[in-house]
Amino acid sequence: MKKYFYFIIFAAVITSCATNPYKASEKEYDSKLKTFKEVISNKEPEPLPIVTKTIISIDNAYTKQLYTFKDTISKMGSTALDNGIQTEWISTVNFNLRKPNFIIIHHTAQDSLQQTIKTFTLTRTQVSAHYVIADDGSVVQMLNDYMRAWHAGKGSWGKDTDINSSSIGIELDNNGTEAFSEAQITSLMALLSKLKKEYNIPAQNIIGHSDIAPARKNDPSVLFPWKTLAENGFGLWGDDTLEPAPIDFNSELGLRIIGYDTKNLSAAIMAFKRHFIQTEVNDILDEKTINTIYSIYRKQ
């Protein structure tokens, strides 16, 4: 019995001294994780073409929230499941941060850049965006691109029903009834150029808040220069000479394929016109509207 006891002790010592077969991958995992933590913690302003750098102070609430996420992504312990199984952690070396696939453009519907920043830095408002662009063209970044802002609310585009998780939100300081300034649009296109290239975002995935929430929102308003953006590679626009849609073309299906939620078809038609026609925002499916839907549908 005594001999058996010593054998168990010896086996336990050997096991505890055995080399961890996943030691190398865990080391690489930790190294990559450290890099990504630094990426999402970065608050330094980045230069954009013809854009004035703007720096705002980051309050303690932001920092506290940030460290909560940093602690969460660093967690590598086991987890108990409902069926009694305990998960085991083995680090992979093949991973990166999630990347945005959409850019959603808004207007603030507020009186000033300062008012919007105040709104986005109060916990009770529960709303935010990654960037805010002032009327004079200055740009404020309020959240790292890889993190989830609360700008889209309840909305969808195609099969994506969680737009906040897959998009970057850009707010333009504009009350919704005035024209957008040249400086503001120039800065927007400089920012879009950077984001589109950095995250390989398709042109057709640069859309407006009204597009993803047609029954609730009308921003960035009919005054927004979607055609100018499309001419520079940001978003889509209909052909100058519209090809007649086939007689059997289903406009509702076309809107759905473009991305619109057509449960409220009237709202979807109005949102489409607000973006792609702008001179007449109503729910009438006239010949021009049908042909424009067909034109955008063919560009998908």
PDB file of C-alpha atoms in Angstrom, residues 71-258:
ATOM      1  CA  ASP A  71     -10.717  42.972 -18.851  1.00  0.00           C
ATOM      2  CA  THR A  72     -13.389  40.982 -20.672  1.00  0.00           C
ATOM      3  CA  ILE A  73     -11.297  40.229 -23.755  1.00  0.00           C
ATOM      4  CA  SER A  74      -8.383  39.198 -21.520  1.00  0.00           C
ATOM      5  CA  LYS A  75     -10.410  36.568 -19.685  1.00  0.00           C
ATOM      6  CA  MET A  76      -9.101  33.060 -20.391  1.00  0.00           C
ATOM      7  CA  GLY A  77     -10.501  30.939 -17.564  1.00  0.00           C
ATOM      8  CA  SER A  78     -12.916  28.033 -17.836  1.00  0.00           C
ATOM      9  CA  THR A  79     -16.681  28.557 -17.749  1.00  0.00           C
ATOM     10  CA  ALA A  80     -19.359  26.286 -16.332  1.00  0.00           C
ATOM     11  CA  LEU A  81     -22.187  25.414 -18.747  1.00  0.00           C
ATOM     12  CA  ASP A  82     -25.778  24.599 -17.779  1.00  0.00           C
ATOM     13  CA  ASN A  83     -25.265  20.893 -18.480  1.00  0.00           C
ATOM     14  CA  GLY A  84     -22.418  20.634 -15.950  1.00  0.00           C
ATOM     15  CA  ILE A  85     -19.602  20.666 -18.521  1.00  0.00           C
ATOM     16  CA  GLN A  86     -16.661  22.943 -17.733  1.00  0.00           C
ATOM     17  CA  THR A  87     -15.141  24.642 -20.770  1.00  0.00           C
ATOM     18  CA  GLU A  88     -11.391  24.332 -21.328  1.00  0.00           C
ATOM     19  CA  TRP A  89      -9.240  27.204 -22.601  1.00  0.00           C
ATOM     20  CA  ILE A  90      -6.686  26.527 -25.358  1.00  0.00           C
ATOM     21  CA  SER A  91      -5.401  29.667 -27.106  1.00  0.00           C
ATOM     22  CA  THR A  92      -5.621  29.961 -30.879  1.00  0.00           C
ATOM     23  CA  VAL A  93      -3.112  32.081 -32.769  1.00  0.00           C
ATOM     24  CA  ASN A  94      -5.467  32.882 -35.672  1.00  0.00           C
ATOM     25  CA  PHE A  95      -7.635  35.878 -34.804  1.00  0.00           C
ATOM     26  CA  ASN A  96      -8.034  39.627 -35.126  1.00  0.00           C
ATOM     27  CA  LEU A  97     -10.463  42.372 -34.157  1.00  0.00           C
ATOM     28  CA  ARG A  98     -13.872  42.462 -35.767  1.00  0.00           C
ATOM     29  CA  LYS A  99     -14.032  45.043 -38.566  1.00  0.00           C
ATOM     30  CA  PRO A 100     -16.927  47.301 -39.573  1.00  0.00           C
ATOM     31  CA  ASN A 101     -18.708  46.573 -42.836  1.00  0.00           C
ATOM     32  CA  PHE A 102     -21.070  49.565 -43.059  1.00  0.00           C
ATOM     33  CA  ILE A 103     -20.862  53.318 -42.603  1.00  0.00           C
ATOM     34  CA  ILE A 104     -24.071  55.045 -41.499  1.00  0.00           C
ATOM     35  CA  ILE A 105     -24.371  58.804 -42.020  1.00  0.00           C
ATOM     36  CA  HIS A 106     -26.583  60.930 -39.765  1.00  0.00           C
ATOM     37  CA  HIS A 107     -27.368  64.558 -39.148  1.00  0.00           C
ATOM     38  CA  THR A 108     -27.389  65.554 -35.507  1.00  0.00           C
ATOM     39  CA  ALA A 109     -30.644  67.552 -35.520  1.00  0.00           C
ATOM     40  CA  GLN A 110     -29.030  69.691 -32.818  1.00  0.00           C
ATOM     41  CA  ASP A 111     -27.835  73.296 -32.655  1.00  0.00           C
ATOM     42  CA  SER A 112     -24.072  72.902 -32.430  1.00  0.00           C
ATOM     43  CA  LEU A 113     -21.109  70.556 -32.292  1.00  0.00           C
ATOM     44  CA  GLN A 114     -20.781  71.274 -28.570  1.00  0.00           C
ATOM     45  CA  GLN A 115     -24.377  70.260 -27.916  1.00  0.00           C
ATOM     46  CA  THR A 116     -23.875  66.967 -29.763  1.00  0.00           C
ATOM     47  CA  ILE A 117     -20.670  66.201 -27.854  1.00  0.00           C
ATOM     48  CA  LYS A 118     -22.517  66.888 -24.597  1.00  0.00           C
ATOM     49  CA  THR A 119     -25.306  64.508 -25.667  1.00  0.00           C
ATOM     50  CA  PHE A 120     -22.795  61.772 -26.457  1.00  0.00           C
ATOM     51  CA  THR A 121     -20.914  62.184 -23.169  1.00  0.00           C
ATOM     52  CA  LEU A 122     -23.941  61.880 -20.871  1.00  0.00           C
ATOM     53  CA  THR A 123     -24.697  58.332 -19.701  1.00  0.00           C
ATOM     54  CA  ARG A 124     -28.448  58.901 -19.525  1.00  0.00           C
ATOM     55  CA  THR A 125     -28.782  59.667 -23.267  1.00  0.00           C
ATOM     56  CA  GLN A 126     -27.690  56.144 -24.307  1.00  0.00           C
ATOM     57  CA  VAL A 127     -26.630  57.398 -27.756  1.00  0.00           C
ATOM     58  CA  SER A 128     -23.243  57.862 -29.411  1.00  0.00           C
ATOM     59  CA  ALA A 129     -21.309  57.780 -32.683  1.00  0.00           C
ATOM     60  CA  HIS A 130     -17.752  57.153 -33.762  1.00  0.00           C
ATOM     61  CA  TYR A 131     -17.271  60.553 -35.428  1.00  0.00           C
ATOM     62  CA  VAL A 132     -18.897  63.985 -35.397  1.00  0.00           C
ATOM     63  CA  ILE A 133     -18.102  66.472 -38.177  1.00  0.00           C
ATOM     64  CA  ALA A 134     -18.669  70.173 -37.543  1.00  0.00           C
ATOM     65  CA  ASP A 135     -19.996  72.708 -40.037  1.00  0.00           C
ATOM     66  CA  ASP A 136     -16.472  74.159 -40.382  1.00  0.00           C
ATOM     67  CA  GLY A 137     -15.061  70.754 -41.334  1.00  0.00           C
ATOM     68  CA  SER A 138     -13.379  69.891 -38.035  1.00  0.00           C
ATOM     69  CA  VAL A 139     -13.662  66.238 -37.026  1.00  0.00           C
ATOM     70  CA  VAL A 140     -14.122  64.794 -33.545  1.00  0.00           C
ATOM     71  CA  GLN A 141     -13.615  61.054 -33.011  1.00  0.00           C
ATOM     72  CA  MET A 142     -15.496  59.771 -29.978  1.00  0.00           C
ATOM     73  CA  LEU A 143     -14.974  56.007 -30.148  1.00  0.00           C
ATOM     74  CA  ASN A 144     -12.452  53.570 -31.593  1.00  0.00           C
ATOM     75  CA  ASP A 145     -13.602  52.178 -34.959  1.00  0.00           C
ATOM     76  CA  TYR A 146     -13.451  48.575 -33.705  1.00  0.00           C
ATOM     77  CA  MET A 147     -15.884  49.251 -30.872  1.00  0.00           C
ATOM     78  CA  ARG A 148     -19.690  49.322 -30.993  1.00  0.00           C
ATOM     79  CA  ALA A 149     -21.327  52.758 -30.856  1.00  0.00           C
ATOM     80  CA  TRP A 150     -25.029  53.297 -30.181  1.00  0.00           C
ATOM     81  CA  HIS A 151     -26.016  55.330 -33.228  1.00  0.00           C
ATOM     82  CA  ALA A 152     -28.287  53.180 -35.401  1.00  0.00           C
ATOM     83  CA  GLY A 153     -30.940  52.064 -32.935  1.00  0.00           C
ATOM     84  CA  LYS A 154     -33.504  49.583 -34.184  1.00  0.00           C
ATOM     85  CA  GLY A 155     -32.957  49.128 -37.892  1.00  0.00           C
ATOM     86  CA  SER A 156     -31.816  46.723 -40.584  1.00  0.00           C
ATOM     87  CA  TRP A 157     -30.172  46.518 -43.978  1.00  0.00           C
ATOM     88  CA  GLY A 158     -30.767  43.329 -45.893  1.00  0.00           C
ATOM     89  CA  LYS A 159     -30.412  40.452 -43.445  1.00  0.00           C
ATOM     90  CA  ASP A 160     -28.344  42.492 -40.971  1.00  0.00           C
ATOM     91  CA  THR A 161     -30.596  43.401 -38.050  1.00  0.00           C
ATOM     92  CA  ASP A 162     -27.862  44.600 -35.680  1.00  0.00           C
ATOM     93  CA  ILE A 163     -26.366  47.532 -37.559  1.00  0.00           C
ATOM     94  CA  ASN A 164     -24.598  48.927 -34.484  1.00  0.00           C
ATOM     95  CA  SER A 165     -22.438  45.805 -34.347  1.00  0.00           C
ATOM     96  CA  SER A 166     -21.323  46.026 -37.967  1.00  0.00           C
ATOM     97  CA  SER A 167     -21.037  49.729 -38.679  1.00  0.00           C
ATOM     98  CA  ILE A 168     -19.280  53.030 -38.082  1.00  0.00           C
ATOM     99  CA  GLY A 169     -21.582  55.947 -37.276  1.00  0.00           C
ATOM    100  CA  ILE A 170     -20.779  59.438 -38.566  1.00  0.00           C
ATOM    101  CA  GLU A 171     -22.815  62.399 -37.325  1.00  0.00           C
ATOM    102  CA  LEU A 172     -22.877  65.674 -39.258  1.00  0.00           C
ATOM    103  CA  ASP A 173     -23.582  68.832 -37.271  1.00  0.00           C
ATOM    104  CA  ASN A 174     -26.747  69.896 -39.073  1.00  0.00           C
ATOM    105  CA  ASN A 175     -30.299  70.551 -37.915  1.00  0.00           C
ATOM    106  CA  GLY A 176     -31.856  68.778 -40.906  1.00  0.00           C
ATOM    107  CA  THR A 177     -33.292  71.893 -42.567  1.00  0.00           C
ATOM    108  CA  GLU A 178     -30.128  73.589 -43.820  1.00  0.00           C
ATOM    109  CA  ALA A 179     -27.631  72.803 -46.556  1.00  0.00           C
ATOM    110  CA  PHE A 180     -24.447  70.976 -45.638  1.00  0.00           C
ATOM    111  CA  SER A 181     -21.333  73.138 -45.927  1.00  0.00           C
ATOM    112  CA  GLU A 182     -18.617  72.461 -48.481  1.00  0.00           C
ATOM    113  CA  ALA A 183     -16.025  72.194 -45.694  1.00  0.00           C
ATOM    114  CA  GLN A 184     -18.160  69.601 -43.882  1.00  0.00           C
ATOM    115  CA  ILE A 185     -18.684  67.440 -46.970  1.00  0.00           C
ATOM    116  CA  THR A 186     -15.001  67.727 -47.912  1.00  0.00           C
ATOM    117  CA  SER A 187     -14.004  66.458 -44.466  1.00  0.00           C
ATOM    118  CA  LEU A 188     -16.641  63.727 -44.649  1.00  0.00           C
ATOM    119  CA  MET A 189     -15.222  62.458 -47.950  1.00  0.00           C
ATOM    120  CA  ALA A 190     -11.681  62.580 -46.550  1.00  0.00           C
ATOM    121  CA  LEU A 191     -12.842  60.491 -43.583  1.00  0.00           C
ATOM    122  CA  LEU A 192     -14.809  58.102 -45.820  1.00  0.00           C
ATOM    123  CA  SER A 193     -11.740  57.647 -48.016  1.00  0.00           C
ATOM    124  CA  LYS A 194      -9.696  56.589 -44.990  1.00  0.00           C
ATOM    125  CA  LEU A 195     -12.371  54.264 -43.557  1.00  0.00           C
ATOM    126  CA  LYS A 196     -13.313  52.670 -46.885  1.00  0.00           C
ATOM    127  CA  LYS A 197      -9.684  51.845 -47.622  1.00  0.00           C
ATOM    128  CA  GLU A 198      -8.799  50.739 -44.106  1.00  0.00           C
ATOM    129  CA  TYR A 199     -11.747  48.354 -43.666  1.00  0.00           C
ATOM    130  CA  ASN A 200     -12.468  47.497 -47.318  1.00  0.00           C
ATOM    131  CA  ILE A 201     -16.052  48.751 -47.021  1.00  0.00           C
ATOM    132  CA  PRO A 202     -18.074  48.337 -50.250  1.00  0.00           C
ATOM    133  CA  ALA A 203     -19.384  51.568 -51.813  1.00  0.00           C
ATOM    134  CA  GLN A 204     -22.991  50.334 -51.552  1.00  0.00           C
ATOM    135  CA  ASN A 205     -22.578  49.912 -47.783  1.00  0.00           C
ATOM    136  CA  ILE A 206     -22.228  53.659 -47.212  1.00  0.00           C
ATOM    137  CA  ILE A 207     -25.823  54.617 -46.455  1.00  0.00           C
ATOM    138  CA  GLY A 208     -27.988  56.910 -44.350  1.00  0.00           C
ATOM    139  CA  HIS A 209     -29.858  56.483 -41.089  1.00  0.00           C
ATOM    140  CA  SER A 210     -33.137  56.805 -42.984  1.00  0.00           C
ATOM    141  CA  ASP A 211     -32.154  53.873 -45.199  1.00  0.00           C
ATOM    142  CA  ILE A 212     -31.819  51.458 -42.281  1.00  0.00           C
ATOM    143  CA  ALA A 213     -34.777  52.819 -40.296  1.00  0.00           C
ATOM    144  CA  PRO A 214     -37.251  54.107 -42.908  1.00  0.00           C
ATOM    145  CA  ALA A 215     -40.235  54.231 -40.582  1.00  0.00           C
ATOM    146  CA  ARG A 216     -38.409  56.171 -37.842  1.00  0.00           C
ATOM    147  CA  LYS A 217     -35.706  58.402 -39.297  1.00  0.00           C
ATOM    148  CA  ASN A 218     -35.215  60.949 -42.080  1.00  0.00           C
ATOM    149  CA  ASP A 219     -31.528  61.805 -41.670  1.00  0.00           C
ATOM    150  CA  PRO A 220     -29.278  62.890 -43.239  1.00  0.00           C
ATOM    151  CA  SER A 221     -32.191  64.763 -44.956  1.00  0.00           C
ATOM    152  CA  VAL A 222     -33.022  65.408 -48.605  1.00  0.00           C
ATOM    153  CA  LEU A 223     -30.383  68.158 -48.674  1.00  0.00           C
ATOM    154  CA  PHE A 224     -27.533  65.690 -48.267  1.00  0.00           C
ATOM    155  CA  PRO A 225     -25.404  65.451 -51.471  1.00  0.00           C
ATOM    156  CA  TRP A 226     -25.560  61.705 -52.078  1.00  0.00           C
ATOM    157  CA  LYS A 227     -24.854  62.193 -55.789  1.00  0.00           C
ATOM    158  CA  THR A 228     -21.588  64.033 -55.064  1.00  0.00           C
ATOM    159  CA  LEU A 229     -20.514  61.284 -52.683  1.00  0.00           C
ATOM    160  CA  ALA A 230     -21.359  58.560 -55.214  1.00  0.00           C
ATOM    161  CA  GLU A 231     -19.366  60.354 -57.905  1.00  0.00           C
ATOM    162  CA  ASN A 232     -16.372  60.076 -55.567  1.00  0.00           C
ATOM    163  CA  GLY A 233     -16.890  56.390 -54.800  1.00  0.00           C
ATOM    164  CA  PHE A 234     -18.924  56.659 -51.592  1.00  0.00           C
ATOM    165  CA  GLY A 235     -22.384  55.126 -51.974  1.00  0.00           C
ATOM    166  CA  LEU A 236     -24.484  54.565 -55.095  1.00  0.00           C
ATOM    167  CA  TRP A 237     -26.512  56.808 -57.392  1.00  0.00           C
ATOM    168  CA  GLY A 238     -28.856  56.119 -60.287  1.00  0.00           C
ATOM    169  CA  ASP A 239     -27.747  56.412 -63.907  1.00  0.00           C
ATOM    170  CA  ASP A 240     -28.093  59.851 -65.507  1.00  0.00           C
ATOM    171  CA  THR A 241     -30.178  58.246 -68.246  1.00  0.00           C
ATOM    172  CA  LEU A 242     -32.462  55.721 -66.605  1.00  0.00           C
ATOM    173  CA  GLU A 243     -33.027  52.458 -68.414  1.00  0.00           C
ATOM    174  CA  PRO A 244     -36.711  51.479 -68.326  1.00  0.00           C
ATOM    175  CA  ALA A 245     -37.377  48.671 -65.893  1.00  0.00           C
ATOM    176  CA  PRO A 246     -38.725  45.406 -67.385  1.00  0.00           C
ATOM    177  CA  ILE A 247     -42.510  45.112 -67.316  1.00  0.00           C
ATOM    178  CA  ASP A 248     -42.293  42.245 -64.824  1.00  0.00           C
ATOM    179  CA  PHE A 249     -39.824  44.041 -62.520  1.00  0.00           C
ATOM    180  CA  ASN A 250     -41.017  43.790 -58.896  1.00  0.00           C
ATOM    181  CA  SER A 251     -40.211  47.119 -57.228  1.00  0.00           C
ATOM    182  CA  GLU A 252     -40.797  45.852 -53.686  1.00  0.00           C
ATOM    183  CA  LEU A 253     -38.474  42.901 -54.245  1.00  0.00           C
ATOM    184  CA  GLY A 254     -35.956  45.290 -55.814  1.00  0.00           C
ATOM    185  CA  LEU A 255     -36.031  47.480 -52.684  1.00  0.00           C
ATOM    186  CA  ARG A 256     -35.491  44.413 -50.497  1.00  0.00           C
ATOM    187  CA  ILE A 257     -32.519  43.266 -52.589  1.00  0.00           C
ATOM    188  CA  ILE A 258     -31.005  46.757 -52.323  1.00  0.00           C
TER     189      ILE A 258
END
